[in-house]
Coordinates of C-alpha atoms and ligand atoms in Angstrom, one line a residue:
G1 CA 189.7 316.1 256.0
V2 CA 192.0 318.4 255.2
K3 CA 193.1 321.4 257.2
I4 CA 194.1 324.4 254.5
V5 CA 196.2 327.1 256.5
T6 CA 196.8 330.8 254.0
I7 CA 198.6 333.4 255.7
G8 CA 198.0 337.1 255.0
G9 CA 194.1 335.9 255.1
G10 CA 193.4 339.4 255.3
S11 CA 194.1 340.1 251.4
S12 CA 191.0 340.5 249.5
Y13 CA 191.8 337.5 246.9
T14 CA 190.5 335.2 249.8
P15 CA 187.0 335.1 248.4
E16 CA 188.9 334.3 245.0
L17 CA 190.3 331.1 246.9
M18 CA 187.1 330.4 248.7
E19 CA 185.7 329.9 245.0
G20 CA 188.0 327.5 244.2
F21 CA 188.1 325.5 247.0
I22 CA 184.4 325.1 247.0
K23 CA 184.4 324.3 242.9
R24 CA 186.4 321.4 243.9
Y25 CA 185.3 320.4 247.5
D26 CA 183.8 316.8 246.0
E27 CA 188.0 316.2 245.5
L28 CA 189.6 317.8 248.2
P29 CA 187.4 317.2 251.3
I30 CA 188.3 319.9 253.4
R31 CA 188.0 320.3 256.9
E32 CA 188.9 323.3 258.2
I33 CA 190.2 326.7 256.9
W34 CA 192.7 328.8 258.5
L35 CA 193.3 332.7 258.2
V36 CA 196.1 333.9 259.7
D37 CA 197.0 337.6 259.6
I38 CA 198.7 340.1 261.6
E39 CA 197.4 343.1 263.6
D40 CA 197.6 345.5 261.1
G41 CA 195.6 343.4 259.1
K42 CA 193.1 342.5 262.0
E43 CA 190.0 344.8 260.2
K44 CA 190.5 343.1 256.8
L45 CA 191.5 339.4 258.1
E46 CA 187.7 340.0 260.3
T47 CA 185.5 341.8 256.9
V48 CA 186.9 339.1 254.3
G49 CA 187.2 336.0 257.3
T50 CA 183.3 336.8 257.3
M51 CA 182.7 336.9 254.0
A52 CA 184.5 333.7 253.3
Q53 CA 182.4 331.9 256.0
R54 CA 179.2 332.9 254.2
M55 CA 180.8 331.7 251.3
W56 CA 181.1 328.6 252.4
D57 CA 177.7 328.8 254.3
A58 CA 175.9 329.8 250.8
S59 CA 177.3 325.8 249.9
P60 CA 176.2 322.6 250.0
Y61 CA 178.9 322.1 252.7
D62 CA 180.4 322.4 256.4
V63 CA 183.5 323.9 256.3
K64 CA 184.5 326.2 259.5
V65 CA 186.6 329.7 258.4
H66 CA 188.8 330.2 261.7
L67 CA 190.3 333.6 262.0
T68 CA 193.4 334.0 264.2
L69 CA 196.7 336.2 265.0
D70 CA 198.5 333.4 266.0
R71 CA 200.5 331.6 263.0
R72 CA 201.0 329.2 265.2
E73 CA 198.4 328.3 266.6
A74 CA 197.0 327.7 262.9
L75 CA 200.2 326.0 261.2
K76 CA 199.2 323.1 264.1
D77 CA 198.9 320.0 261.8
A78 CA 198.0 321.7 258.7
D79 CA 198.2 319.8 255.0
F80 CA 198.4 322.3 253.2
V81 CA 199.8 326.0 253.7
T82 CA 198.9 328.9 251.6
T83 CA 200.8 332.2 251.2
Q84 CA 199.6 335.5 249.7
F85 CA 200.9 338.4 252.4
R86 CA 202.4 341.4 252.0
V87 CA 205.1 343.0 254.6
G88 CA 203.6 346.4 254.8
L89 CA 200.6 346.1 253.4
L90 CA 200.0 348.1 250.4
N91 CA 201.5 351.5 251.7
A92 CA 204.4 349.6 251.5
R93 CA 203.8 349.6 247.7
V94 CA 203.4 352.6 247.3
K95 CA 207.0 353.7 248.0
D96 CA 208.3 350.5 246.2
E97 CA 206.8 352.1 242.8
R98 CA 206.5 355.8 243.6
I99 CA 210.1 356.3 244.7
P100 CA 212.0 355.1 242.0
L101 CA 209.6 356.8 239.3
S102 CA 209.9 359.7 241.0
Y103 CA 214.1 359.2 239.6
G104 CA 212.5 358.5 236.1
I105 CA 212.9 354.6 236.8
I106 CA 210.8 351.9 236.4
G107 CA 209.5 351.2 239.8
Q108 CA 207.1 347.3 239.1
E109 CA 206.4 345.6 242.1
T110 CA 207.7 342.2 241.5
N111 CA 211.2 341.9 238.9
G112 CA 212.2 346.5 239.4
P113 CA 213.6 347.9 242.3
G114 CA 210.0 347.2 243.9
G115 CA 210.2 343.8 243.6
I116 CA 213.9 343.9 244.8
F117 CA 212.1 345.3 248.0
K118 CA 209.0 343.1 248.1
A119 CA 211.8 340.7 248.3
F120 CA 214.2 341.8 251.0
R121 CA 211.1 342.7 253.1
T122 CA 209.5 339.0 252.3
I123 CA 212.1 336.3 252.6
P124 CA 213.0 336.3 256.3
I125 CA 209.2 336.3 257.2
I126 CA 208.8 333.3 254.6
L127 CA 211.6 331.5 256.0
G128 CA 210.5 332.4 260.0
I129 CA 207.3 330.7 258.4
V130 CA 209.2 327.4 257.6
E131 CA 210.9 327.4 260.7
D132 CA 207.1 326.9 262.7
M133 CA 206.0 324.2 259.6
K134 CA 209.3 322.3 260.4
E135 CA 207.8 322.5 264.2
L136 CA 204.1 322.4 264.2
C137 CA 203.5 320.4 260.2
P138 CA 206.5 319.2 259.2
D139 CA 204.5 316.8 256.4
A140 CA 202.6 320.4 254.9
W141 CA 202.8 321.1 251.8
L142 CA 204.0 324.9 251.0
I143 CA 201.8 326.8 248.1
N144 CA 203.5 330.2 247.8
F145 CA 202.0 333.3 246.5
T146 CA 203.8 335.7 247.7
N147 CA 205.4 338.1 245.3
P148 CA 208.0 338.3 243.8
A149 CA 206.9 334.6 243.5
G150 CA 210.0 333.3 242.0
M151 CA 212.7 334.7 244.1
V152 CA 210.6 333.3 247.8
T153 CA 210.1 330.3 246.3
D154 CA 214.1 329.8 245.5
A155 CA 214.8 331.1 249.3
I156 CA 212.1 328.5 250.7
I157 CA 214.6 325.7 249.2
R158 CA 217.6 327.9 249.2
Y159 CA 217.7 328.9 252.3
G160 CA 214.7 327.6 254.5
K161 CA 215.7 324.1 253.7
W162 CA 212.2 322.9 252.7
D163 CA 211.6 320.9 249.6
K164 CA 207.8 321.0 249.8
V165 CA 206.9 323.8 248.4
I166 CA 205.8 325.0 245.1
G167 CA 205.5 328.8 243.6
L168 CA 202.3 329.4 241.6
C169 CA 201.0 332.7 239.4
N170 CA 198.4 333.5 237.8
V171 CA 199.8 334.7 234.5
P172 CA 200.4 331.2 232.4
V173 CA 196.8 330.2 233.2
G174 CA 195.6 333.8 231.8
A175 CA 197.4 332.9 228.6
M176 CA 196.2 329.2 228.5
M177 CA 192.6 330.7 229.5
A178 CA 192.4 333.7 226.3
E179 CA 194.9 332.0 223.4
P180 CA 192.8 329.1 222.3
E181 CA 189.9 330.5 221.0
L182 CA 192.3 332.9 219.1
I183 CA 193.0 330.1 217.1
G184 CA 188.8 328.4 217.2
K185 CA 190.4 325.6 219.6
S186 CA 189.7 324.9 223.1
L187 CA 192.4 324.2 225.6
D188 CA 192.2 320.6 225.8
E189 CA 193.1 320.4 222.2
L190 CA 195.9 322.5 222.5
V191 CA 199.8 321.2 224.5
Y192 CA 201.7 324.2 226.1
S193 CA 204.9 324.3 227.1
F194 CA 206.5 327.0 229.9
A195 CA 209.7 327.6 230.4
G196 CA 211.9 330.5 231.9
I197 CA 211.0 332.1 235.9
N198 CA 208.0 333.6 237.4
H199 CA 207.2 337.0 235.5
F200 CA 209.8 336.0 233.2
H201 CA 209.0 332.8 230.7
W202 CA 208.1 332.4 227.2
H203 CA 205.4 329.4 225.8
R204 CA 205.3 327.4 222.9
V205 CA 201.7 325.5 222.0
K206 CA 201.3 322.6 219.6
D207 CA 198.3 321.4 218.8
L208 CA 197.4 316.9 219.3
Q209 CA 198.9 315.9 216.2
G210 CA 201.9 317.8 217.4
N211 CA 202.0 321.1 214.7
D212 CA 203.8 324.0 216.0
V213 CA 200.8 326.2 216.3
T214 CA 202.6 329.0 218.4
G215 CA 203.4 331.6 215.4
E216 CA 199.4 331.0 214.4
I217 CA 198.3 332.3 218.2
I218 CA 201.1 335.3 217.6
E219 CA 199.6 336.7 214.3
K220 CA 196.1 336.9 216.3
M221 CA 197.9 338.4 219.2
Y222 CA 198.6 341.5 217.6
S223 CA 194.4 342.4 217.1
S224 CA 193.8 341.6 220.7
D225 CA 195.1 342.0 224.4
A226 CA 193.6 338.7 225.4
G227 CA 195.6 337.0 228.6
I228 CA 197.9 339.6 229.1
P229 CA 196.7 340.8 233.3
A230 CA 194.7 343.8 234.6
N231 CA 198.0 345.3 235.5
I232 CA 199.9 345.4 233.0
H233 CA 199.5 347.7 230.5
D234 CA 199.0 346.7 226.6
I235 CA 201.8 347.8 224.5
P236 CA 202.4 345.4 221.6
F237 CA 205.8 343.1 220.8
F238 CA 207.9 344.0 217.8
I239 CA 206.0 341.7 215.8
D240 CA 209.1 340.4 214.1
Q241 CA 211.1 339.8 217.2
V242 CA 208.5 337.8 218.3
K243 CA 207.5 335.3 215.4
K244 CA 211.3 334.7 214.8
M245 CA 211.6 333.6 218.5
N246 CA 208.5 331.5 218.1
M247 CA 207.9 331.5 221.7
I248 CA 204.9 334.0 223.0
P249 CA 206.6 335.9 225.8
C250 CA 205.1 336.3 229.6
G251 CA 203.1 340.0 229.8
Y252 CA 205.7 340.9 231.6
H253 CA 208.4 340.7 229.2
R254 CA 206.8 344.0 228.0
Y255 CA 208.8 345.5 230.9
Y256 CA 212.1 344.4 229.2
Y257 CA 211.4 344.6 225.2
R258 CA 209.5 347.9 225.7
Y259 CA 211.5 349.0 228.4
E260 CA 211.4 352.4 226.6
E261 CA 207.5 352.7 226.1
M262 CA 206.4 351.2 229.7
L263 CA 208.8 353.4 231.3
N264 CA 206.9 356.6 229.8
H265 CA 203.6 355.4 230.2
M266 CA 204.1 354.7 234.0
L267 CA 205.7 358.0 234.2
E268 CA 202.7 359.4 232.6
E269 CA 200.2 358.0 235.8
Y270 CA 202.3 358.9 237.7
N271 CA 202.7 362.7 236.8
D272 CA 198.6 362.6 236.6
P273 CA 197.6 362.9 240.1
E274 CA 194.4 361.5 239.1
I275 CA 195.9 358.2 238.0
G276 CA 199.1 357.7 239.9
T277 CA 201.3 354.4 240.5
R278 CA 199.5 351.0 240.0
A279 CA 199.6 350.6 243.7
Q280 CA 197.7 353.8 244.4
Q281 CA 194.9 352.4 241.6
V282 CA 194.9 349.3 243.4
K283 CA 194.5 350.8 246.7
Q284 CA 191.2 352.3 245.4
T285 CA 190.2 348.9 243.7
E286 CA 190.6 347.2 247.6
A287 CA 188.7 350.1 249.4
E288 CA 185.6 349.3 247.2
L289 CA 186.1 345.4 247.4
F290 CA 186.3 345.9 251.3
E291 CA 183.2 348.1 251.1
L292 CA 181.3 345.2 249.2
Y293 CA 182.6 342.7 251.3
Q294 CA 180.6 344.6 254.6
D295 CA 177.5 343.9 253.0
P296 CA 176.3 340.8 255.5
N297 CA 174.4 339.4 251.8
L298 CA 177.1 339.0 250.1
D299 CA 178.2 335.4 249.9
Y300 CA 179.6 335.1 246.5
K301 CA 183.3 336.6 244.9
P302 CA 182.2 340.0 243.3
E303 CA 183.0 340.4 240.0
Q304 CA 184.8 343.9 241.2
L305 CA 187.6 341.0 242.4
S306 CA 188.8 341.1 238.5
K307 CA 190.5 344.7 238.3
R308 CA 193.2 343.0 240.2
G309 CA 195.6 341.7 238.0
G310 CA 195.7 338.1 239.9
A311 CA 192.4 336.8 238.5
H312 CA 192.4 333.3 238.4
Y313 CA 194.9 332.7 240.9
S314 CA 192.2 330.5 242.9
D315 CA 192.8 328.3 240.0
A316 CA 196.0 328.0 239.5
A317 CA 196.1 327.4 243.5
C318 CA 193.2 325.5 244.3
E319 CA 194.3 323.1 241.4
T320 CA 197.9 322.8 242.5
I321 CA 196.4 321.5 245.8
A322 CA 193.8 319.5 244.4
S323 CA 196.3 317.7 242.3
I324 CA 198.7 316.9 245.2
Y325 CA 196.0 315.7 247.1
A326 CA 194.6 313.0 244.6
N327 CA 197.4 312.5 242.6
K328 CA 195.9 313.8 239.7
N329 CA 198.8 314.4 237.3
T330 CA 197.6 317.4 236.3
H331 CA 199.7 320.2 233.8
I332 CA 200.1 323.3 235.3
V333 CA 203.0 326.1 235.1
V334 CA 204.5 326.4 238.6
S335 CA 207.7 327.7 240.5
T336 CA 209.9 324.1 241.1
K337 CA 213.0 323.1 241.3
N338 CA 214.7 322.9 237.7
N339 CA 216.0 319.4 237.8
G340 CA 217.3 320.2 234.2
A341 CA 214.5 320.9 232.8
V342 CA 215.5 324.2 231.2
P343 CA 219.7 322.9 230.9
D344 CA 220.7 327.0 230.6
L345 CA 220.0 327.2 234.2
P346 CA 221.7 324.9 237.3
A347 CA 219.6 322.1 238.4
D348 CA 218.8 323.7 241.9
T349 CA 217.7 326.7 240.6
V350 CA 213.9 327.3 241.0
V351 CA 212.6 328.6 237.4
E352 CA 208.8 328.5 236.0
V353 CA 208.1 325.6 233.5
S354 CA 205.3 323.0 233.4
A355 CA 205.1 320.5 235.3
Y356 CA 202.8 317.6 236.3
I357 CA 201.6 317.8 239.4
G358 CA 200.6 314.4 242.1
A359 CA 201.1 313.1 245.3
T360 CA 205.0 313.5 245.2
G361 CA 204.7 317.6 244.4
A362 CA 205.9 318.7 241.0
R363 CA 207.5 316.9 238.2
P364 CA 209.1 320.0 235.5
I365 CA 208.7 319.0 232.0
A366 CA 212.3 319.1 229.3
F367 CA 211.5 322.0 227.8
G368 CA 215.3 322.1 226.4
S369 CA 217.7 324.7 226.0
L370 CA 216.5 328.8 224.3
P371 CA 217.9 330.8 221.8
P372 CA 220.8 332.8 222.0
A373 CA 218.8 335.8 223.1
E374 CA 216.3 334.5 225.6
R375 CA 219.1 332.7 227.2
G376 CA 220.9 335.6 228.0
W377 CA 218.0 337.1 229.4
L378 CA 217.0 334.4 231.6
Q379 CA 220.9 334.0 232.9
V380 CA 220.9 337.4 234.0
M381 CA 217.9 337.1 235.5
K382 CA 217.9 334.0 237.1
N383 CA 221.1 335.6 238.5
M384 CA 219.7 338.8 240.0
E385 CA 217.2 337.1 241.9
L386 CA 220.3 334.9 243.7
V387 CA 221.8 338.3 244.4
V388 CA 218.4 339.5 245.7
E389 CA 218.0 336.6 247.8
E390 CA 221.6 336.8 249.1
A391 CA 220.9 340.3 250.2
A392 CA 217.6 339.5 251.6
V393 CA 219.1 337.0 254.0
T394 CA 222.5 338.9 254.6
G395 CA 221.7 342.1 254.8
D396 CA 224.5 343.1 253.2
Y397 CA 225.0 346.6 251.2
G398 CA 227.4 345.9 248.7
L399 CA 224.8 342.9 247.7
A400 CA 221.8 345.3 247.7
L401 CA 223.5 347.5 245.2
Q402 CA 224.6 344.7 243.1
A403 CA 221.2 343.7 242.9
F404 CA 220.3 346.9 241.5
I405 CA 223.1 347.1 238.9
I406 CA 222.6 343.6 237.6
N407 CA 218.7 344.2 237.4
P408 CA 218.1 345.6 234.0
L409 CA 215.0 347.6 235.1
I410 CA 217.4 349.8 236.5
P411 CA 220.1 351.8 234.8
S412 CA 222.9 352.1 236.9
G413 CA 225.1 354.4 238.6
E414 CA 224.5 356.7 241.3
T415 CA 220.9 357.5 240.7
A416 CA 220.2 353.7 240.8
K417 CA 222.5 354.0 244.8
R418 CA 220.3 356.9 245.8
V419 CA 216.9 355.0 245.1
L420 CA 218.4 351.9 247.0
D421 CA 219.3 354.3 249.7
E422 CA 216.0 355.9 249.7
L423 CA 214.2 352.5 249.6
L424 CA 216.2 351.6 252.5
I425 CA 215.0 354.4 254.7
A426 CA 211.6 354.1 253.5
H427 CA 211.1 350.5 254.4
K428 CA 213.4 350.6 257.6
K429 CA 210.7 348.8 260.0
Y430 CA 210.5 346.1 257.8
L431 CA 214.5 345.7 257.0
P432 CA 216.0 344.6 260.3
Q433 CA 218.9 342.5 257.9
F434 CA 220.1 346.0 256.9
Ligands
NAD501 P1 197.5 342.8 250.4 O1 198.0 344.3 250.9 O2 195.9 342.5 251.3 O3 198.4 342.1 251.9 C1 197.8 340.7 252.2 C2 197.5 340.5 254.0 O4 198.8 340.0 254.2 C3 197.3 341.3 254.7 O5 195.7 341.5 255.3 C4 198.4 341.6 255.8 O6 197.7 342.4 256.8 C5 198.9 340.4 255.7 N1 200.2 340.8 256.3 C6 201.1 341.5 256.4 N2 201.9 340.9 256.7 C7 202.1 339.7 257.7 C8 202.5 339.0 258.0 N3 203.7 338.6 258.7 N4 202.0 337.7 258.4 C9 200.7 336.8 258.2 N5 200.0 338.2 257.0 C10 200.6 339.6 257.1 O7 198.0 342.4 250.1 P2 197.1 341.5 248.3 O8 197.4 342.9 247.1 O9 195.9 341.6 248.8 O10 198.6 340.5 247.7 C11 198.6 339.8 248.2 C12 199.7 339.0 248.2 O11 199.6 338.1 246.7 C13 201.0 339.5 247.6 O12 202.4 339.1 248.5 C14 200.8 339.8 246.2 O13 202.4 340.2 245.6 C15 200.4 338.2 245.9 N6 199.9 337.8 244.8 C16 200.7 337.1 243.8 C17 200.2 336.7 242.5 C18 201.1 335.8 241.4 O14 201.0 335.6 240.7 N7 201.7 334.8 242.7 C19 198.9 338.0 242.1 C20 198.6 338.6 243.5 C21 198.7 338.8 244.0
G6P502 C1 199.3 339.8 238.4 C2 200.6 338.6 238.7 C3 200.7 338.9 240.5 C4 200.7 340.8 240.2 C5 199.4 340.6 240.0 C6 199.3 342.4 240.3 O1 199.0 339.4 237.2 O2 201.0 337.7 238.2 O3 202.0 338.4 240.4 O4 200.7 340.3 241.8 O5 199.4 340.6 238.9 O6 197.9 342.9 240.1 P1 197.7 343.9 241.2 O7 196.4 344.2 240.9 O8 198.0 343.7 242.6 O9 198.2 344.7 240.6
MN503 MN1 202.4 336.1 239.0

């Protein structure tokens, strides 16, 4: 039987993960699941962990869910380790988003200044997890969901020297689930190709005869919000730009292609005491979810979880694990080492691309070079990530400033420096390296 360890087990997403494992039990015979958390997440772990056990008890399968604050005890002889933790919990995210917005700067928690600070807090912890894995489960696969998933996955390989890692995001899953029906097809009648980096990728779609149907989907997307994650405000792309590109940008491209409108929308919500930042909205949803999870009769994933942006997470995570375990060679979009799939980026950097997932991990599918505009964006964004990672590992203030200045969502200058300084103080407790 398979031993699964989930770090950040107290997350409200855990029932989503359990549902995915239950659905795939026949091909992935799990013996035990260990949910790991820390003292600050103890109550959440107990509530959601008990709920997770109820889900298994309601299934035909005999699986034990262990709850622990002892990561090392859990990691011993693990087969798959999944990570879904948030250093500082949602209160830290409130700061990530609110402090930049208070200066009129987008406070996005994955690719704005918030994302940079989430990386600063997360990378040292994930490197500690990797060190424990080298000792306690050297053959295990690490399936990383912790954001910023691209940078965290890259840092695991680059600084942790650990190659058995796959980074995941639900955004490509959402696109593949929503788009086919826009053109009257099902997913198995289409061939999807993704390339880019996490929260900054594009995709093309062909039919089984090899005809490009990307343009057809783009046309239809303008009369629907299909595939946009729940956390992203729907401002449509400029159709002339996207048609010319003939690639479908991911939801997060709105922050770059419609920067002004996205910032204004975020400021409007921030300035409305009834709404607030996304982090504040999510705290509300989380409280509602944990209220439900306490119900001893609830033994399935509640509908309310779909208010969170991470819907379909389990389809990516559990399918990846099942594909490695059963050597299925399924097409899944993952963060993995480039190895030439996107020739515009170095071979050793992590990209988010279409890949075949099997017993040896991810084999990225060649996408080819991007047109100049997208290539330019991608190279800036990937190099921004590399600066962030190095700053996270070294605690170098000059590099942190470089990361802020190169990030396209942060207008450079005195204000950027002030936001950086304020975030460094606000998160001091979680940033021993600075
Ligand atoms: P959350 O605030 O509920 O945090 C999850 C748990 O992590 C908490 O119970 C917390 O106590 C625990 N934790 C914090 N530090 C820890 C540590 N050092 N070791 C072990 N556990 C620790 O978070 P959430 O909103 O449920 O999100 C969970 C994570 O998943 C976040 O990192 C988020 O960015 C990520 N996420 C990723 C995607 C994706 O597409 N890749 C989608 C949704 C969420
Ligand atoms: C998704 C992204 C995730 C992100 C989440 C935020 O769609 O893929 O990486 O963490 O949305 O959702 P939330 O509900 O936490 O704002
Ligand atoms: Mn994501």
